[in-house]
Amino acid sequence: MKLLIADETIDYDGSQIGSLWAYTRFRLQDDSIVCFRGKCNVTPDHMIDLEDRVMDEKIESPDMIHFIVEHFDMTSLKLAYARQRLLAAIAAEVFKDRGIIVKRSGDDLFYDGGKLSISIASASPVSHKIHFGINVRCDEYMSLEKMGITDPEAIMAVIGERYSAEYDDIEMSLRKSRPLGVYL
Amino acid sequence: MKLLIADETIDYDGSQIGSLWAYTRFRLQDDSIVCFRGKCNVTPDHMIDLEDRVMDEKIESPDMIHFIVEHFDMTSLKLAYARQRLLAAIAAEVFKDRGIIVKRSGDDLFYDGGKLSISIASASPVSHKIHFGINVRCDEYMSLEKMGITDPEAIMAVIGERYSAEYDDIEMSLRKSRPLGVYL
Amino acid sequence: MKLLIADETIDYDGSQIGSLWAYTRFRLQDDSIVCFRGKCNVTPDHMIDLEDRVMDEKIESPDMIHFIVEHFDMTSLKLAYARQRLLAAIAAEVFKDRGIIVKRSGDDLFYDGGKLSISIASASPVSHKIHFGINVRCDEYMSLEKMGITDPEAIMAVIGERYSAEYDDIEMSLRKSRPLGVYL
Amino acid sequence: MKLLIADETIDYDGSQIGSLWAYTRFRLQDDSIVCFRGKCNVTPDHMIDLEDRVMDEKIESPDMIHFIVEHFDMTSLKLAYARQRLLAAIAAEVFKDRGIIVKRSGDDLFYDGGKLSISIASASPVSHKIHFGINVRCDEYMSLEKMGITDPEAIMAVIGERYSAEYDDIEMSLRKSRPLGVYL
Amino acid sequence: MKLLIADETIDYDGSQIGSLWAYTRFRLQDDSIVCFRGKCNVTPDHMIDLEDRVMDEKIESPDMIHFIVEHFDMTSLKLAYARQRLLAAIAAEVFKDRGIIVKRSGDDLFYDGGKLSISIASASPVSHKIHFGINVRCDEYMSLEKMGITDPEAIMAVIGERYSAEYDDIEMSLRKSRPLGVYL
Amino acid sequence: MKLLIADETIDYDGSQIGSLWAYTRFRLQDDSIVCFRGKCNVTPDHMIDLEDRVMDEKIESPDMIHFIVEHFDMTSLKLAYARQRLLAAIAAEVFKDRGIIVKRSGDDLFYDGGKLSISIASASPVSHKIHFGINVRCDEYMSLEKMGITDPEAIMAVIGERYSAEYDDIEMSLRKSRPLGVYL
């Protein structure tokens, strides 16, 4: 799959979770993970998690690193969510490699009890997508700044590379596994 | 999904990766993760990864903790492998919670450069399955013993609980996500 | 799957066939069958069967018992319709258990030549759903009232229980069936 | 789908549940339901339900009417089982039309408390199949003979016709249903 | 599948690519290929290929023969596109049978270096569809007229028949193929 | 996908249609098309088309060019057969580009009324595969030799390249198509 690190700032308003954003914005015609930095301010129209809508949650942050994943191989929600959790786990591993212990709980990351991230996944008839965002600065919640991390874009790039490499490795692995028999 | 911690020792010979083992052995009629302790000695007939067969690899260990996951919701290899990687990531997180830094690379765990685990995933026409095993004792490779961990079965239970809880949480989350629109 | 018998009256206007209604209304995060009583008056915007729309059919009734089924396991229309017919068959069986012979023809129930029910099924990218409604009172068509049935909500509860139990039983059964060979 | 009523007696030994039996025996290249009369004696090698195997059940009867359904549209167990239950429900409806009340419980039919039928469903990588059999004569269990039914082959033909017609009707219905929106 | 040659002229404005057009217009409740003749003028709202939209392409022609294919068996884009290319290949073969060498490149046909056709494919939650159009007259691009073909509707009918026959033949062929083993 | 032109002669005995042959023989861990030259002699055990087995057909030729396609993206027979027909169409187009008119009928190629090729497609739980073979020499049937073609391996390479390029082009195209609406 294709990894793209955006040169420019992009503010996440929820429209980027729409299918084919990576094509429309960057002409990507691959499965892709696009990484960028920018504000977060999701309008209710773009809320995918109905819980947020029902609860009238605000989803906003003045500065985040964002990951937009799009896969076209199957439109299954089950696959979308398994991959979302894997992306969250990879992000936590990247912090661990720097000696920083971030706790993953489902699709959320926590540091020192404070929520560091937001995420959603879903499907359209043509693709499934994941948004994952980590606060760079944030008053209300935990942020990289509060954690003393001063190179958010380096973190961003490593998470993007790891997810992309993980996907490619999976695609290789499943092409050397024979079918299962049945235990009788 | 159902978590079952086996009371008895079970030696893994590769037959347990067959579909419906959990039913035949334990009458489980759920998606399940079965956790047990025992030797590992996979005969070539039961090798799922053709690389092992081609390379004439030995897959053996005198004492391991084992996890056998079976899902019936889809028979897709893509889902099987995404879940396998998630299980490996969860196992690494369980060590991290004890302050022990284990590195995950794909479906393998490493400690201090030594390989600690084995894993495989695949599908039959009725289910997909994952085997994941962690050395308790091992001369050739890394083991819990070498890492100074003396309660392997506690580790085993926590990994089983976490995977099972993660699956249940995913099933909840995907039932409140609306479909994606398209970015135009 | 989850069975929910609504405490309150709910008028069916066709919006309830939308994916995630059970979550938005009742916070259900399971596959579910929600049973309720209320009027029926489907606006053209909510007509799923294009035949109704093309024919400019009215879909209305002053009092019905309603069943809204939602499954997230696959988004296949084939599965949606197989389950719809099974629900209709179950409803007819519930009448039969009371000694009342109701004829099922496809997704319709008939008593004494009069049409007793309406139904539709379809899918979105996140779930598939079934609506099934039985007239309690109705001038134009057959109704429970005309059949002398005075406890529509008891009928409603039994149909809901049976469908839910059938689904759970299927999920159990398919987890003990080995794959098929081929006849040579 | 194709309905075929076999001219000759065929004894069911379990091999007929294998994919492509209808092609090999009758050159059918459609989805099909094949109906025939004959003994039943399933050898352990052909037992699909592991419960039968585990319990060392005997599956035998001196005279049954049999239905072998094969669908090639999807290889999903979920669809196989939904269709199996629908076939069982249809069989019960055929008796009801004669004024005979047969109770369906899952994939089983009961008359006067006695078990009248056997059934199994499963999938291979190319098709999914259902076997459904009703005792014509039987010492141990209920049978058409004990019920006073003297024209088993007429019953057989009607069940076959109904299942086939139901499938065709479903295929028509799903081709006029628009996709679902989401309830917000 | 059903082949329908429209009696009347129909101008293609892009709305015909919507799911269930064949039902709404012609009451077709089969998988179908509908063939008709008319102008082409696709409004941006109906553009499926985002490239056209992004590039602000005009998709218009004063006279074309059109093919609208709709399949309900799976909603996969992969199957939609494989079938689209097959349709394009069949169209080229029909010209070849007349001794006219038309080059196919992906979903496009070329004659003497000039582009003769347009095409798109995609999926909704209920079906997948293909539009394929060949210029009868056209100033800007190649056309049947420029090729000296004076019976466009005969060409149209043969392409429709061939695609329909190919589909039926495939459905037959796949119902006599046993599953694959694995090479060890 | 990966194109591999084998350096060595390989005789096709039917075992090569097994899943994972390309991995076991060449360590390919991609979707692939492997092209090679060699005899053809399929033993009954490896016959996938039950018609051949039933008819006790011989599938043999002293010299063929062979194509083995393996895809891991879905295990659907429908996709396997759509791609098989596309491969046959591509082969015919390669001849056409040389000015040689070969007729394709389903998965068969004919020249001057003589059958030039054989083909089969099917699926296992891990992949779907296609074998396509063209006679280089053959007494009984048509062959490249009889057609005056003296560079069979050049033909073979071009067909392999075209199929591989077609697949890659499809994967690109489907990643810029928005979902379909419904025609109302």
JSON list of N, CA and C in Angstrom, two decimals, chain C residues 15 19 45 47-51 53 73-74 78 81 85 93 96 102 104 122-123 166 169 171 173 176-178 180-183, chain D residues 15 19 45 47-51 53 73-74 78 81 85 93 96 102 104 122-123 166 169 171 173 176-178 180-183:
[
{"chain": "C", "resi": 15, "resn": "SER", "atom": "N", "xyz": [-38.93, 5.33, 8.50]},
{"chain": "C", "resi": 15, "resn": "SER", "atom": "CA", "xyz": [-37.58, 5.76, 8.89]},
{"chain": "C", "resi": 15, "resn": "SER", "atom": "C", "xyz": [-36.89, 4.68, 9.72]},
{"chain": "C", "resi": 19, "resn": "SER", "atom": "N", "xyz": [-30.58, 1.92, 8.73]},
{"chain": "C", "resi": 19, "resn": "SER", "atom": "CA", "xyz": [-29.56, 1.27, 9.54]},
{"chain": "C", "resi": 19, "resn": "SER", "atom": "C", "xyz": [-29.34, 2.07, 10.82]},
{"chain": "C", "resi": 45, "resn": "ASP", "atom": "N", "xyz": [-40.63, 8.67, 0.44]},
{"chain": "C", "resi": 45, "resn": "ASP", "atom": "CA", "xyz": [-39.18, 8.76, 0.66]},
{"chain": "C", "resi": 45, "resn": "ASP", "atom": "C", "xyz": [-38.60, 7.54, 1.36]},
{"chain": "C", "resi": 47, "resn": "MET", "atom": "N", "xyz": [-39.90, 4.44, 1.12]},
{"chain": "C", "resi": 47, "resn": "MET", "atom": "CA", "xyz": [-40.28, 3.18, 0.48]},
{"chain": "C", "resi": 47, "resn": "MET", "atom": "C", "xyz": [-39.04, 2.50, -0.10]},
{"chain": "C", "resi": 48, "resn": "ILE", "atom": "N", "xyz": [-38.85, 1.27, 0.31]},
{"chain": "C", "resi": 48, "resn": "ILE", "atom": "CA", "xyz": [-37.67, 0.50, -0.11]},
{"chain": "C", "resi": 48, "resn": "ILE", "atom": "C", "xyz": [-38.00, -0.33, -1.34]},
{"chain": "C", "resi": 49, "resn": "ASP", "atom": "N", "xyz": [-39.19, -0.87, -1.36]},
{"chain": "C", "resi": 49, "resn": "ASP", "atom": "CA", "xyz": [-39.62, -1.65, -2.50]},
{"chain": "C", "resi": 49, "resn": "ASP", "atom": "C", "xyz": [-40.05, -0.68, -3.60]},
{"chain": "C", "resi": 50, "resn": "LEU", "atom": "N", "xyz": [-39.29, -0.68, -4.70]},
{"chain": "C", "resi": 50, "resn": "LEU", "atom": "CA", "xyz": [-39.60, 0.30, -5.75]},
{"chain": "C", "resi": 50, "resn": "LEU", "atom": "C", "xyz": [-40.96, 0.03, -6.38]},
{"chain": "C", "resi": 51, "resn": "GLU", "atom": "N", "xyz": [-41.43, -1.20, -6.25]},
{"chain": "C", "resi": 51, "resn": "GLU", "atom": "CA", "xyz": [-42.76, -1.50, -6.78]},
{"chain": "C", "resi": 51, "resn": "GLU", "atom": "C", "xyz": [-43.82, -0.61, -6.13]},
{"chain": "C", "resi": 53, "resn": "ARG", "atom": "N", "xyz": [-43.37, 2.24, -4.85]},
{"chain": "C", "resi": 53, "resn": "ARG", "atom": "CA", "xyz": [-43.16, 3.61, -5.31]},
{"chain": "C", "resi": 53, "resn": "ARG", "atom": "C", "xyz": [-43.69, 3.81, -6.72]},
{"chain": "C", "resi": 73, "resn": "ASP", "atom": "N", "xyz": [-23.75, -8.95, 10.45]},
{"chain": "C", "resi": 73, "resn": "ASP", "atom": "CA", "xyz": [-22.73, -9.95, 10.11]},
{"chain": "C", "resi": 73, "resn": "ASP", "atom": "C", "xyz": [-22.33, -9.94, 8.64]},
{"chain": "C", "resi": 74, "resn": "MET", "atom": "N", "xyz": [-23.26, -9.68, 7.75]},
{"chain": "C", "resi": 74, "resn": "MET", "atom": "CA", "xyz": [-22.94, -9.56, 6.33]},
{"chain": "C", "resi": 74, "resn": "MET", "atom": "C", "xyz": [-23.93, -8.55, 5.74]},
{"chain": "C", "resi": 78, "resn": "LYS", "atom": "N", "xyz": [-28.99, -11.41, -0.23]},
{"chain": "C", "resi": 78, "resn": "LYS", "atom": "CA", "xyz": [-29.43, -12.81, -0.25]},
{"chain": "C", "resi": 78, "resn": "LYS", "atom": "C", "xyz": [-29.71, -13.29, 1.17]},
{"chain": "C", "resi": 81, "resn": "TYR", "atom": "N", "xyz": [-32.90, -11.51, 2.60]},
{"chain": "C", "resi": 81, "resn": "TYR", "atom": "CA", "xyz": [-34.18, -12.06, 2.15]},
{"chain": "C", "resi": 81, "resn": "TYR", "atom": "C", "xyz": [-34.44, -13.47, 2.67]},
{"chain": "C", "resi": 85, "resn": "ARG", "atom": "N", "xyz": [-37.84, -14.29, 4.92]},
{"chain": "C", "resi": 85, "resn": "ARG", "atom": "CA", "xyz": [-38.82, -15.35, 4.70]},
{"chain": "C", "resi": 85, "resn": "ARG", "atom": "C", "xyz": [-38.95, -16.24, 5.92]},
{"chain": "C", "resi": 93, "resn": "GLU", "atom": "N", "xyz": [-46.07, -19.84, 12.02]},
{"chain": "C", "resi": 93, "resn": "GLU", "atom": "CA", "xyz": [-46.01, -20.95, 12.97]},
{"chain": "C", "resi": 93, "resn": "GLU", "atom": "C", "xyz": [-46.59, -20.57, 14.33]},
{"chain": "C", "resi": 96, "resn": "LYS", "atom": "N", "xyz": [-50.16, -20.92, 14.06]},
{"chain": "C", "resi": 96, "resn": "LYS", "atom": "CA", "xyz": [-50.49, -22.35, 14.01]},
{"chain": "C", "resi": 96, "resn": "LYS", "atom": "C", "xyz": [-50.50, -22.97, 15.41]},
{"chain": "C", "resi": 102, "resn": "VAL", "atom": "N", "xyz": [-52.80, -19.68, 9.27]},
{"chain": "C", "resi": 102, "resn": "VAL", "atom": "CA", "xyz": [-52.45, -18.51, 8.47]},
{"chain": "C", "resi": 102, "resn": "VAL", "atom": "C", "xyz": [-51.55, -19.00, 7.35]},
{"chain": "C", "resi": 104, "resn": "ARG", "atom": "N", "xyz": [-48.67, -18.57, 4.58]},
{"chain": "C", "resi": 104, "resn": "ARG", "atom": "CA", "xyz": [-47.56, -17.71, 4.18]},
{"chain": "C", "resi": 104, "resn": "ARG", "atom": "C", "xyz": [-47.33, -17.87, 2.69]},
{"chain": "C", "resi": 122, "resn": "SER", "atom": "N", "xyz": [-33.73, -5.02, 3.09]},
{"chain": "C", "resi": 122, "resn": "SER", "atom": "CA", "xyz": [-32.67, -4.48, 2.24]},
{"chain": "C", "resi": 122, "resn": "SER", "atom": "C", "xyz": [-31.38, -4.30, 3.04]},
{"chain": "C", "resi": 123, "resn": "ALA", "atom": "N", "xyz": [-30.39, -3.69, 2.40]},
{"chain": "C", "resi": 123, "resn": "ALA", "atom": "CA", "xyz": [-29.07, -3.56, 3.02]},
{"chain": "C", "resi": 123, "resn": "ALA", "atom": "C", "xyz": [-28.51, -2.16, 2.80]},
{"chain": "C", "resi": 166, "resn": "GLU", "atom": "N", "xyz": [-34.22, -18.63, 17.12]},
{"chain": "C", "resi": 166, "resn": "GLU", "atom": "CA", "xyz": [-33.84, -19.33, 15.87]},
{"chain": "C", "resi": 166, "resn": "GLU", "atom": "C", "xyz": [-32.45, -18.88, 15.44]},
{"chain": "C", "resi": 169, "resn": "ASP", "atom": "N", "xyz": [-29.83, -20.31, 17.68]},
{"chain": "C", "resi": 169, "resn": "ASP", "atom": "CA", "xyz": [-29.68, -21.74, 17.42]},
{"chain": "C", "resi": 169, "resn": "ASP", "atom": "C", "xyz": [-28.88, -21.99, 16.14]},
{"chain": "C", "resi": 171, "resn": "GLU", "atom": "N", "xyz": [-26.62, -19.99, 14.86]},
{"chain": "C", "resi": 171, "resn": "GLU", "atom": "CA", "xyz": [-25.22, -19.65, 15.12]},
{"chain": "C", "resi": 171, "resn": "GLU", "atom": "C", "xyz": [-24.50, -20.80, 15.86]},
{"chain": "C", "resi": 173, "resn": "SER", "atom": "N", "xyz": [-25.47, -24.06, 15.60]},
{"chain": "C", "resi": 173, "resn": "SER", "atom": "CA", "xyz": [-25.42, -25.22, 14.70]},
{"chain": "C", "resi": 173, "resn": "SER", "atom": "C", "xyz": [-24.28, -25.12, 13.69]},
{"chain": "C", "resi": 176, "resn": "LYS", "atom": "N", "xyz": [-20.63, -26.39, 14.49]},
{"chain": "C", "resi": 176, "resn": "LYS", "atom": "CA", "xyz": [-20.25, -27.80, 14.68]},
{"chain": "C", "resi": 176, "resn": "LYS", "atom": "C", "xyz": [-20.35, -28.59, 13.38]},
{"chain": "C", "resi": 177, "resn": "SER", "atom": "N", "xyz": [-20.37, -27.89, 12.25]},
{"chain": "C", "resi": 177, "resn": "SER", "atom": "CA", "xyz": [-20.48, -28.55, 10.95]},
{"chain": "C", "resi": 177, "resn": "SER", "atom": "C", "xyz": [-19.16, -28.50, 10.21]},
{"chain": "C", "resi": 178, "resn": "ARG", "atom": "N", "xyz": [-18.68, -29.66, 9.83]},
{"chain": "C", "resi": 178, "resn": "ARG", "atom": "CA", "xyz": [-17.42, -29.65, 9.10]},
{"chain": "C", "resi": 178, "resn": "ARG", "atom": "C", "xyz": [-17.66, -29.31, 7.63]},
{"chain": "C", "resi": 180, "resn": "LEU", "atom": "N", "xyz": [-17.78, -29.43, 3.55]},
{"chain": "C", "resi": 180, "resn": "LEU", "atom": "CA", "xyz": [-18.18, -30.48, 2.62]},
{"chain": "C", "resi": 180, "resn": "LEU", "atom": "C", "xyz": [-17.00, -30.93, 1.76]},
{"chain": "C", "resi": 181, "resn": "GLY", "atom": "N", "xyz": [-16.99, -32.19, 1.44]},
{"chain": "C", "resi": 181, "resn": "GLY", "atom": "CA", "xyz": [-16.13, -32.69, 0.37]},
{"chain": "C", "resi": 181, "resn": "GLY", "atom": "C", "xyz": [-16.85, -32.52, -0.95]},
{"chain": "C", "resi": 182, "resn": "VAL", "atom": "N", "xyz": [-16.29, -33.17, -1.97]},
{"chain": "C", "resi": 182, "resn": "VAL", "atom": "CA", "xyz": [-16.91, -33.10, -3.28]},
{"chain": "C", "resi": 182, "resn": "VAL", "atom": "C", "xyz": [-17.26, -34.52, -3.71]},
{"chain": "C", "resi": 183, "resn": "TYR", "atom": "N", "xyz": [-18.36, -34.67, -4.42]},
{"chain": "C", "resi": 183, "resn": "TYR", "atom": "CA", "xyz": [-18.79, -35.99, -4.88]},
{"chain": "C", "resi": 183, "resn": "TYR", "atom": "C", "xyz": [-18.08, -36.29, -6.20]},
{"chain": "D", "resi": 15, "resn": "SER", "atom": "N", "xyz": [-22.85, -39.48, 0.96]},
{"chain": "D", "resi": 15, "resn": "SER", "atom": "CA", "xyz": [-21.97, -39.00, -0.12]},
{"chain": "D", "resi": 15, "resn": "SER", "atom": "C", "xyz": [-22.69, -37.94, -0.95]},
{"chain": "D", "resi": 19, "resn": "SER", "atom": "N", "xyz": [-20.34, -31.59, -2.62]},
{"chain": "D", "resi": 19, "resn": "SER", "atom": "CA", "xyz": [-20.56, -30.62, -3.69]},
{"chain": "D", "resi": 19, "resn": "SER", "atom": "C", "xyz": [-20.54, -31.33, -5.04]},
{"chain": "D", "resi": 45, "resn": "ASP", "atom": "N", "xyz": [-17.75, -41.42, 7.95]},
{"chain": "D", "resi": 45, "resn": "ASP", "atom": "CA", "xyz": [-16.95, -40.59, 7.04]},
{"chain": "D", "resi": 45, "resn": "ASP", "atom": "C", "xyz": [-17.75, -39.47, 6.40]},
{"chain": "D", "resi": 47, "resn": "MET", "atom": "N", "xyz": [-20.40, -37.98, 7.87]},
{"chain": "D", "resi": 47, "resn": "MET", "atom": "CA", "xyz": [-21.13, -37.18, 8.85]},
{"chain": "D", "resi": 47, "resn": "MET", "atom": "C", "xyz": [-20.57, -35.75, 8.87]},
{"chain": "D", "resi": 48, "resn": "ILE", "atom": "N", "xyz": [-21.46, -34.79, 8.69]},
{"chain": "D", "resi": 48, "resn": "ILE", "atom": "CA", "xyz": [-21.06, -33.39, 8.61]},
{"chain": "D", "resi": 48, "resn": "ILE", "atom": "C", "xyz": [-21.20, -32.74, 9.99]},
{"chain": "D", "resi": 49, "resn": "ASP", "atom": "N", "xyz": [-22.21, -33.14, 10.71]},
{"chain": "D", "resi": 49, "resn": "ASP", "atom": "CA", "xyz": [-22.42, -32.61, 12.05]},
{"chain": "D", "resi": 49, "resn": "ASP", "atom": "C", "xyz": [-21.50, -33.37, 13.00]},
{"chain": "D", "resi": 50, "resn": "LEU", "atom": "N", "xyz": [-20.53, -32.65, 13.54]},
{"chain": "D", "resi": 50, "resn": "LEU", "atom": "CA", "xyz": [-19.56, -33.35, 14.39]},
{"chain": "D", "resi": 50, "resn": "LEU", "atom": "C", "xyz": [-20.21, -33.92, 15.64]},
{"chain": "D", "resi": 51, "resn": "GLU", "atom": "N", "xyz": [-21.35, -33.36, 16.02]},
{"chain": "D", "resi": 51, "resn": "GLU", "atom": "CA", "xyz": [-22.05, -33.90, 17.18]},
{"chain": "D", "resi": 51, "resn": "GLU", "atom": "C", "xyz": [-22.41, -35.38, 16.95]},
{"chain": "D", "resi": 53, "resn": "ARG", "atom": "N", "xyz": [-20.91, -37.43, 15.06]},
{"chain": "D", "resi": 53, "resn": "ARG", "atom": "CA", "xyz": [-19.69, -38.21, 15.06]},
{"chain": "D", "resi": 53, "resn": "ARG", "atom": "C", "xyz": [-19.18, -38.43, 16.49]},
{"chain": "D", "resi": 73, "resn": "ASP", "atom": "N", "xyz": [-24.24, -19.55, -5.24]},
{"chain": "D", "resi": 73, "resn": "ASP", "atom": "CA", "xyz": [-24.12, -18.08, -5.25]},
{"chain": "D", "resi": 73, "resn": "ASP", "atom": "C", "xyz": [-23.18, -17.53, -4.20]},
{"chain": "D", "resi": 74, "resn": "MET", "atom": "N", "xyz": [-23.11, -18.15, -3.04]},
{"chain": "D", "resi": 74, "resn": "MET", "atom": "CA", "xyz": [-22.14, -17.75, -2.02]},
{"chain": "D", "resi": 74, "resn": "MET", "atom": "C", "xyz": [-21.79, -19.02, -1.24]},
{"chain": "D", "resi": 78, "resn": "LYS", "atom": "N", "xyz": [-23.68, -18.99, 6.87]},
{"chain": "D", "resi": 78, "resn": "LYS", "atom": "CA", "xyz": [-24.84, -18.26, 7.38]},
{"chain": "D", "resi": 78, "resn": "LYS", "atom": "C", "xyz": [-26.01, -18.37, 6.41]},
{"chain": "D", "resi": 81, "resn": "TYR", "atom": "N", "xyz": [-27.41, -22.03, 6.39]},
{"chain": "D", "resi": 81, "resn": "TYR", "atom": "CA", "xyz": [-28.29, -22.37, 7.51]},
{"chain": "D", "resi": 81, "resn": "TYR", "atom": "C", "xyz": [-29.61, -21.62, 7.47]},
{"chain": "D", "resi": 85, "resn": "ARG", "atom": "N", "xyz": [-33.23, -23.69, 7.37]},
{"chain": "D", "resi": 85, "resn": "ARG", "atom": "CA", "xyz": [-34.38, -23.50, 8.26]},
{"chain": "D", "resi": 85, "resn": "ARG", "atom": "C", "xyz": [-35.64, -23.16, 7.45]},
{"chain": "D", "resi": 93, "resn": "GLU", "atom": "N", "xyz": [-45.10, -26.40, 6.46]},
{"chain": "D", "resi": 93, "resn": "GLU", "atom": "CA", "xyz": [-46.25, -25.73, 5.83]},
{"chain": "D", "resi": 93, "resn": "GLU", "atom": "C", "xyz": [-47.00, -26.65, 4.87]},
{"chain": "D", "resi": 96, "resn": "LYS", "atom": "N", "xyz": [-49.18, -28.66, 6.92]},
{"chain": "D", "resi": 96, "resn": "LYS", "atom": "CA", "xyz": [-50.28, -27.81, 7.41]},
{"chain": "D", "resi": 96, "resn": "LYS", "atom": "C", "xyz": [-51.37, -27.66, 6.35]},
{"chain": "D", "resi": 102, "resn": "VAL", "atom": "N", "xyz": [-47.57, -30.32, 12.03]},
{"chain": "D", "resi": 102, "resn": "VAL", "atom": "CA", "xyz": [-46.22, -30.80, 12.31]},
{"chain": "D", "resi": 102, "resn": "VAL", "atom": "C", "xyz": [-45.46, -29.63, 12.91]},
{"chain": "D", "resi": 104, "resn": "ARG", "atom": "N", "xyz": [-42.15, -27.53, 13.78]},
{"chain": "D", "resi": 104, "resn": "ARG", "atom": "CA", "xyz": [-40.75, -27.35, 13.40]},
{"chain": "D", "resi": 104, "resn": "ARG", "atom": "C", "xyz": [-39.99, -26.78, 14.58]},
{"chain": "D", "resi": 122, "resn": "SER", "atom": "N", "xyz": [-23.92, -27.43, 5.07]},
{"chain": "D", "resi": 122, "resn": "SER", "atom": "CA", "xyz": [-22.53, -26.97, 5.19]},
{"chain": "D", "resi": 122, "resn": "SER", "atom": "C", "xyz": [-22.05, -26.42, 3.84]},
{"chain": "D", "resi": 123, "resn": "ALA", "atom": "N", "xyz": [-20.78, -26.10, 3.78]},
{"chain": "D", "resi": 123, "resn": "ALA", "atom": "CA", "xyz": [-20.22, -25.46, 2.59]},
{"chain": "D", "resi": 123, "resn": "ALA", "atom": "C", "xyz": [-18.88, -26.07, 2.22]},
{"chain": "D", "resi": 166, "resn": "GLU", "atom": "N", "xyz": [-39.87, -20.59, -3.87]},
{"chain": "D", "resi": 166, "resn": "GLU", "atom": "CA", "xyz": [-39.49, -19.58, -2.86]},
{"chain": "D", "resi": 166, "resn": "GLU", "atom": "C", "xyz": [-38.18, -18.92, -3.25]},
{"chain": "D", "resi": 169, "resn": "ASP", "atom": "N", "xyz": [-38.68, -16.62, -6.15]},
{"chain": "D", "resi": 169, "resn": "ASP", "atom": "CA", "xyz": [-39.41, -15.42, -5.72]},
{"chain": "D", "resi": 169, "resn": "ASP", "atom": "C", "xyz": [-38.47, -14.46, -4.97]},
{"chain": "D", "resi": 171, "resn": "GLU", "atom": "N", "xyz": [-35.24, -14.21, -5.39]},
{"chain": "D", "resi": 171, "resn": "GLU", "atom": "CA", "xyz": [-34.34, -13.59, -6.37]},
{"chain": "D", "resi": 171, "resn": "GLU", "atom": "C", "xyz": [-35.02, -12.44, -7.10]},
{"chain": "D", "resi": 173, "resn": "SER", "atom": "N", "xyz": [-37.58, -10.60, -5.75]},
{"chain": "D", "resi": 173, "resn": "SER", "atom": "CA", "xyz": [-37.86, -9.54, -4.78]},
{"chain": "D", "resi": 173, "resn": "SER", "atom": "C", "xyz": [-36.64, -8.68, -4.50]},
{"chain": "D", "resi": 176, "resn": "LYS", "atom": "N", "xyz": [-35.73, -5.53, -6.70]},
{"chain": "D", "resi": 176, "resn": "LYS", "atom": "CA", "xyz": [-36.51, -4.28, -6.76]},
{"chain": "D", "resi": 176, "resn": "LYS", "atom": "C", "xyz": [-36.44, -3.50, -5.43]},
{"chain": "D", "resi": 177, "resn": "SER", "atom": "N", "xyz": [-35.44, -3.81, -4.62]},
{"chain": "D", "resi": 177, "resn": "SER", "atom": "CA", "xyz": [-35.30, -3.14, -3.32]},
{"chain": "D", "resi": 177, "resn": "SER", "atom": "C", "xyz": [-34.14, -2.16, -3.35]},
{"chain": "D", "resi": 178, "resn": "ARG", "atom": "N", "xyz": [-34.44, -0.93, -3.03]},
{"chain": "D", "resi": 178, "resn": "ARG", "atom": "CA", "xyz": [-33.34, 0.04, -3.02]},
{"chain": "D", "resi": 178, "resn": "ARG", "atom": "C", "xyz": [-32.55, -0.08, -1.72]},
{"chain": "D", "resi": 180, "resn": "LEU", "atom": "N", "xyz": [-30.68, 0.76, 1.82]},
{"chain": "D", "resi": 180, "resn": "LEU", "atom": "CA", "xyz": [-31.14, 1.45, 3.02]},
{"chain": "D", "resi": 180, "resn": "LEU", "atom": "C", "xyz": [-30.34, 2.70, 3.26]},
{"chain": "D", "resi": 181, "resn": "GLY", "atom": "N", "xyz": [-30.99, 3.72, 3.77]},
{"chain": "D", "resi": 181, "resn": "GLY", "atom": "CA", "xyz": [-30.29, 4.85, 4.36]},
{"chain": "D", "resi": 181, "resn": "GLY", "atom": "C", "xyz": [-29.95, 4.54, 5.81]},
{"chain": "D", "resi": 182, "resn": "VAL", "atom": "N", "xyz": [-29.56, 5.57, 6.52]},
{"chain": "D", "resi": 182, "resn": "VAL", "atom": "CA", "xyz": [-29.22, 5.38, 7.93]},
{"chain": "D", "resi": 182, "resn": "VAL", "atom": "C", "xyz": [-30.14, 6.29, 8.75]},
{"chain": "D", "resi": 183, "resn": "TYR", "atom": "N", "xyz": [-30.51, 5.82, 9.92]},
{"chain": "D", "resi": 183, "resn": "TYR", "atom": "CA", "xyz": [-31.39, 6.59, 10.79]},
{"chain": "D", "resi": 183, "resn": "TYR", "atom": "C", "xyz": [-30.53, 7.53, 11.63]}
]
